[in-house]
Amino acid sequence: MNIKTEIVKINPLAIDLDAIARAGQLLKKGGLVAFPTETVYGLGADATNPQASQKIYQAKGRPSDNPLIVHIANRAALDGIVANIPPQADLLAEKFWPGPLTMIFQKNESIPYETTGGMDTVAVRMPSDPIALALIEASNGYIAAPSANTSGRPSPTRTEHVVQDLDGKIDMIVDGGAVGIGLESTIVDLTEEIPVILRPGYITLEMLQEVLGEVRMDPGLIEADSLQKPKAPGMKYRHYAPKADLKVVEGPLSAVTKEINNRCEILIKQGKQVGIIATEETKAQYEYGTVICIGARDDEDAIARHLYGSLREFDELGVDAIFSESFASAGIGQAVMNRLLKAAGHQVLEVKDVE
Ligand code: AMP
Ligand code: MG
C-alpha cells in the first residue's frame, strides 16, 4: 500500500501552529505522523486507538510484541493512563521531564494492549522538543511513538532518514531539522522494588542514583552473551544495524589505527569497499576506504549525535565492511557503546600496543 506522505517543514523557534493543528487532526483520525524529538525522530499515532497503534507496527515492520513509548506534554496527563504512580516517578519527573527519560508504570484500561505489545505495563515520556510538545497538545494528548525507522535500521536523526524508510507508508513527516541528542531515551522500570535501567541513554545511572538512591542496570544489558533475557522487549531484537558488516576495534589508539589500516588494505585488495568511523584525533591516519569523522574523542555528545547518521551514510554508499573505533563509556558514552556494540552484533577486535 502506497500513500502520499506530506512533508511539512517547521521552524522550532517560530512554530507554525496551523500546520501543527493539521498534524494533530491526522493523529486524532488515526493517522501516522513522524515528528522530531530531542532524542531521535518518532513515528506517532494516537496511543489510545488500537488500530492506529497497529499501523505503526505495519509501517515499521516491527515485531508485534515490541511495545511503544507513550509521549505526553504535561505531568497531569500521566494520571490518565497509569494505574498508580510510585513516589520515585514524581522525583524523576521533577528533575528530568520534559527530557530524554522514559519511565515504565502499570497501565490502566485507557491504553490498549496494541500499544504496549500485550504488556500490562506502559512506557511514558515527556519530550522537551518544542515541536513534539506542540504536536502532543494538538493531538488528544497521548502519542505512541517508537523511533521513525524501519525496524532493525539505525534510528533517524534527520528528516531525510525518515524519508528513506517510511516515505509512502505514513501520512505526514514534520521536519524540524536535525535532533539534539541522537540516541533514544533512557528507559527506567519503576514497577520493580529497586528501579531498573532497561536501556541506557543521555540520563545516566549515576544521574538517576543521585535522585533515587538505589538504581540498577538490567543484567541483560551488561553482558553480550548473558543468559538473562533483556526486560525491555525491544532490546532482544537486532537493532540499529547498518547493512555492512560492522566491527568495533578496541585498544590503544595507535594499535587501533594500524589494525584498521591492515584490515582495510586486505579487503580493498579483494575488491571490497570499506568505511571507517574515526575521530578528529585519528582521521588523518587512515590510508584506505571512506573515513567519516564522528567528532572529537572527548566530545561524547557529538559522538552520540553523529553515530546513527554515520551508519546510514555507509548504507547509502553501499560499503561492504565498516570498522569503528571504540569510545569512552562514561556519561552518554555508555549509551553510545551500547548502541554501537548492538549495531556490530558484538563483533569486537581487541588489539594490543604496537610496540
Ligand atoms: P523505540 O522507541 O523504537 O526505541 O522503542 C521503544 C522501546 O521501549 C522498546 O525497546 C521497548 O522494548 C521499550 N518499552 C516500551 N514499553 C515498554 C514496557 N512496557 N516495558 C519494557 N520496555 C518497554
Ligand atoms: Mg527503535
mmCIF file of N, CA, C and O and ligand atoms in Angstrom, residues 40 60 62 65-69 71 102 104-105 115-116 119-124 145-149 155 184-185 187 189 198-199 231-235 239-240, ligand 1:
data_model
loop_
_atom_site.group_PDB
_atom_site.id
_atom_site.type_symbol
_atom_site.label_atom_id
_atom_site.label_comp_id
_atom_site.label_asym_id
_atom_site.label_seq_id
_atom_site.Cartn_x
_atom_site.Cartn_y
_atom_site.Cartn_z
ATOM 1 N N VAL A 40 15.506 11.158 19.048
ATOM 2 C CA VAL A 40 15.507 10.782 17.624
ATOM 3 C C VAL A 40 14.124 11.142 17.067
ATOM 4 O O VAL A 40 13.234 11.544 17.829
ATOM 5 N N LYS A 60 6.558 0.123 10.214
ATOM 6 C CA LYS A 60 7.957 -0.108 10.588
ATOM 7 C C LYS A 60 8.416 -1.539 10.331
ATOM 8 O O LYS A 60 9.619 -1.828 10.382
ATOM 9 N N ARG A 62 7.619 -3.809 12.501
ATOM 10 C CA ARG A 62 8.069 -4.042 13.882
ATOM 11 C C ARG A 62 7.383 -5.271 14.458
ATOM 12 O O ARG A 62 6.163 -5.430 14.295
ATOM 13 N N ASP A 65 5.310 -7.799 19.525
ATOM 14 C CA ASP A 65 5.495 -7.835 20.985
ATOM 15 C C ASP A 65 6.480 -6.768 21.461
ATOM 16 O O ASP A 65 6.925 -6.800 22.599
ATOM 17 N N ASN A 66 6.830 -5.825 20.578
ATOM 18 C CA ASN A 66 7.786 -4.784 20.966
ATOM 19 C C ASN A 66 7.015 -3.494 21.267
ATOM 20 O O ASN A 66 6.594 -2.782 20.372
ATOM 21 N N PRO A 67 6.806 -3.195 22.575
ATOM 22 C CA PRO A 67 5.892 -2.114 22.960
ATOM 23 C C PRO A 67 6.355 -0.720 22.564
ATOM 24 O O PRO A 67 7.528 -0.499 22.305
ATOM 25 N N LEU A 68 5.391 0.209 22.517
ATOM 26 C CA LEU A 68 5.653 1.591 22.102
ATOM 27 C C LEU A 68 5.746 2.501 23.328
ATOM 28 O O LEU A 68 5.167 2.196 24.364
ATOM 29 N N ILE A 69 6.451 3.615 23.183
ATOM 30 C CA ILE A 69 6.510 4.593 24.276
ATOM 31 C C ILE A 69 5.407 5.628 24.047
ATOM 32 O O ILE A 69 5.237 6.131 22.935
ATOM 33 N N HIS A 71 3.967 9.288 24.536
ATOM 34 C CA HIS A 71 4.503 10.636 24.776
ATOM 35 C C HIS A 71 3.403 11.564 25.276
ATOM 36 O O HIS A 71 2.323 11.618 24.682
ATOM 37 N N THR A 102 12.407 7.882 29.887
ATOM 38 C CA THR A 102 11.151 7.138 29.795
ATOM 39 C C THR A 102 10.986 6.320 31.065
ATOM 40 O O THR A 102 11.941 5.692 31.515
ATOM 41 N N ILE A 104 8.585 3.350 33.197
ATOM 42 C CA ILE A 104 7.610 2.268 32.996
ATOM 43 C C ILE A 104 6.701 2.165 34.218
ATOM 44 O O ILE A 104 7.179 2.114 35.350
ATOM 45 N N PHE A 105 5.387 2.129 33.957
ATOM 46 C CA PHE A 105 4.355 2.057 35.000
ATOM 47 C C PHE A 105 3.406 0.890 34.712
ATOM 48 O O PHE A 105 3.366 0.387 33.582
ATOM 49 N N THR A 115 -0.911 -1.023 21.983
ATOM 50 C CA THR A 115 0.136 -0.023 22.202
ATOM 51 C C THR A 115 1.278 -0.585 23.039
ATOM 52 O O THR A 115 2.438 -0.207 22.864
ATOM 53 N N THR A 116 0.965 -1.499 23.964
ATOM 54 C CA THR A 116 2.001 -1.994 24.886
ATOM 55 C C THR A 116 2.541 -3.368 24.480
ATOM 56 O O THR A 116 3.198 -4.032 25.285
ATOM 57 N N MET A 119 1.642 -6.042 26.909
ATOM 58 C CA MET A 119 2.099 -5.980 28.308
ATOM 59 C C MET A 119 1.108 -5.202 29.176
ATOM 60 O O MET A 119 0.348 -4.374 28.699
ATOM 61 N N ASP A 120 1.155 -5.494 30.512
ATOM 62 C CA ASP A 120 0.313 -4.754 31.462
ATOM 63 C C ASP A 120 0.986 -3.473 31.923
ATOM 64 O O ASP A 120 0.437 -2.730 32.732
ATOM 65 N N THR A 121 2.188 -3.231 31.426
ATOM 66 C CA THR A 121 2.903 -2.008 31.793
ATOM 67 C C THR A 121 2.933 -1.076 30.586
ATOM 68 O O THR A 121 2.750 -1.511 29.451
ATOM 69 N N VAL A 122 3.161 0.212 30.874
ATOM 70 C CA VAL A 122 3.251 1.190 29.776
ATOM 71 C C VAL A 122 4.460 2.096 30.004
ATOM 72 O O VAL A 122 4.752 2.496 31.130
ATOM 73 N N ALA A 123 5.167 2.387 28.921
ATOM 74 C CA ALA A 123 6.324 3.280 28.963
ATOM 75 C C ALA A 123 5.849 4.692 28.632
ATOM 76 O O ALA A 123 5.097 4.881 27.673
ATOM 77 N N VAL A 124 6.263 5.680 29.429
ATOM 78 C CA VAL A 124 5.786 7.062 29.241
ATOM 79 C C VAL A 124 6.974 8.025 29.269
ATOM 80 O O VAL A 124 7.883 7.886 30.092
ATOM 81 N N ALA A 145 4.855 6.562 20.162
ATOM 82 C CA ALA A 145 5.869 6.835 19.141
ATOM 83 C C ALA A 145 7.161 6.081 19.405
ATOM 84 O O ALA A 145 7.918 6.443 20.296
ATOM 85 N N PRO A 146 7.420 5.047 18.625
ATOM 86 C CA PRO A 146 8.757 4.463 18.615
ATOM 87 C C PRO A 146 9.603 5.273 17.635
ATOM 88 O O PRO A 146 9.102 6.236 17.037
ATOM 89 N N SER A 147 10.849 4.916 17.467
ATOM 90 C CA SER A 147 11.690 5.619 16.503
ATOM 91 C C SER A 147 11.116 5.447 15.084
ATOM 92 O O SER A 147 10.554 4.401 14.760
ATOM 93 N N ALA A 148 11.267 6.488 14.257
ATOM 94 C CA ALA A 148 10.622 6.510 12.933
ATOM 95 C C ALA A 148 11.521 5.900 11.852
ATOM 96 O O ALA A 148 11.781 6.515 10.815
ATOM 97 N N ASN A 149 11.973 4.669 12.114
ATOM 98 C CA ASN A 149 12.801 3.947 11.152
ATOM 99 C C ASN A 149 12.138 2.614 10.823
ATOM 100 O O ASN A 149 11.267 2.155 11.553
ATOM 101 N N SER A 155 18.264 4.328 14.041
ATOM 102 C CA SER A 155 17.190 5.302 14.292
ATOM 103 C C SER A 155 17.457 6.603 13.529
ATOM 104 O O SER A 155 18.601 6.965 13.299
ATOM 105 N N GLU A 184 18.271 7.178 21.516
ATOM 106 C CA GLU A 184 16.963 7.050 22.158
ATOM 107 C C GLU A 184 17.052 7.293 23.672
ATOM 108 O O GLU A 184 18.119 7.171 24.275
ATOM 109 N N SER A 185 15.878 7.572 24.272
ATOM 110 C CA SER A 185 15.793 7.909 25.696
ATOM 111 C C SER A 185 16.284 6.779 26.598
ATOM 112 O O SER A 185 16.257 5.606 26.232
ATOM 113 N N ILE A 187 15.542 4.291 29.491
ATOM 114 C CA ILE A 187 14.291 3.700 29.998
ATOM 115 C C ILE A 187 14.535 3.162 31.399
ATOM 116 O O ILE A 187 15.459 2.367 31.614
ATOM 117 N N ASP A 189 12.554 1.235 34.664
ATOM 118 C CA ASP A 189 11.359 0.498 35.081
ATOM 119 C C ASP A 189 11.097 0.773 36.555
ATOM 120 O O ASP A 189 11.926 0.449 37.404
ATOM 121 N N LEU A 198 16.474 -0.204 31.809
ATOM 122 C CA LEU A 198 16.300 -1.211 30.760
ATOM 123 C C LEU A 198 17.035 -0.820 29.481
ATOM 124 O O LEU A 198 17.298 -1.657 28.629
ATOM 125 N N ARG A 199 17.289 0.488 29.327
ATOM 126 C CA ARG A 199 18.029 0.954 28.146
ATOM 127 C C ARG A 199 18.821 2.189 28.556
ATOM 128 O O ARG A 199 18.221 3.158 29.045
ATOM 129 N N LYS A 231 14.795 -7.130 29.742
ATOM 130 C CA LYS A 231 13.396 -6.921 30.128
ATOM 131 C C LYS A 231 12.652 -5.984 29.188
ATOM 132 O O LYS A 231 11.439 -6.046 29.083
ATOM 133 N N ALA A 232 13.392 -5.069 28.527
ATOM 134 C CA ALA A 232 12.723 -4.245 27.513
ATOM 135 C C ALA A 232 12.675 -5.090 26.246
ATOM 136 O O ALA A 232 13.715 -5.406 25.674
ATOM 137 N N PRO A 233 11.475 -5.482 25.796
ATOM 138 C CA PRO A 233 11.396 -6.423 24.677
ATOM 139 C C PRO A 233 12.204 -5.970 23.467
ATOM 140 O O PRO A 233 12.780 -6.795 22.770
ATOM 141 N N GLY A 234 12.253 -4.655 23.251
ATOM 142 C CA GLY A 234 12.961 -4.150 22.077
ATOM 143 C C GLY A 234 14.432 -4.503 22.077
ATOM 144 O O GLY A 234 15.056 -4.605 21.024
ATOM 145 N N MET A 235 15.013 -4.682 23.252
ATOM 146 C CA MET A 235 16.453 -4.874 23.326
ATOM 147 C C MET A 235 16.877 -6.259 22.832
ATOM 148 O O MET A 235 18.050 -6.498 22.631
ATOM 149 N N HIS A 239 19.236 -4.570 16.152
ATOM 150 C CA HIS A 239 18.845 -3.181 16.277
ATOM 151 C C HIS A 239 19.912 -2.282 15.715
ATOM 152 O O HIS A 239 21.079 -2.628 15.748
ATOM 153 N N TYR A 240 19.542 -1.121 15.290
ATOM 154 C CA TYR A 240 20.490 -0.050 14.988
ATOM 155 C C TYR A 240 21.493 -0.445 13.919
ATOM 156 O O TYR A 240 22.516 0.195 13.750
HETATM 157 P P1 AMP B 1 11.816 2.665 20.327
HETATM 158 O O1 AMP B 1 11.203 3.972 20.699
HETATM 159 O O2 AMP B 1 11.707 2.298 18.895
HETATM 160 O O3 AMP B 1 13.235 2.586 20.794
HETATM 161 O O4 AMP B 1 11.025 1.545 21.106
HETATM 162 C C1 AMP B 1 10.599 1.676 22.417
HETATM 163 C C2 AMP B 1 11.398 0.856 23.381
HETATM 164 O O5 AMP B 1 10.795 0.944 24.653
HETATM 165 C C3 AMP B 1 11.451 -0.606 23.002
HETATM 166 O O6 AMP B 1 12.803 -1.073 23.023
HETATM 167 C C4 AMP B 1 10.661 -1.296 24.077
HETATM 168 O O7 AMP B 1 11.199 -2.533 24.371
HETATM 169 C C5 AMP B 1 10.707 -0.335 25.254
HETATM 170 N N1 AMP B 1 9.457 -0.412 26.016
HETATM 171 C C6 AMP B 1 8.293 0.190 25.688
HETATM 172 N N2 AMP B 1 7.317 -0.145 26.558
HETATM 173 C C7 AMP B 1 7.861 -0.989 27.452
HETATM 174 C C8 AMP B 1 7.362 -1.698 28.591
HETATM 175 N N3 AMP B 1 6.089 -1.612 28.954
HETATM 176 N N4 AMP B 1 8.226 -2.479 29.276
HETATM 177 C C9 AMP B 1 9.519 -2.569 28.906
HETATM 178 N N5 AMP B 1 10.060 -1.922 27.835
HETATM 179 C C10 AMP B 1 9.254 -1.137 27.115
#
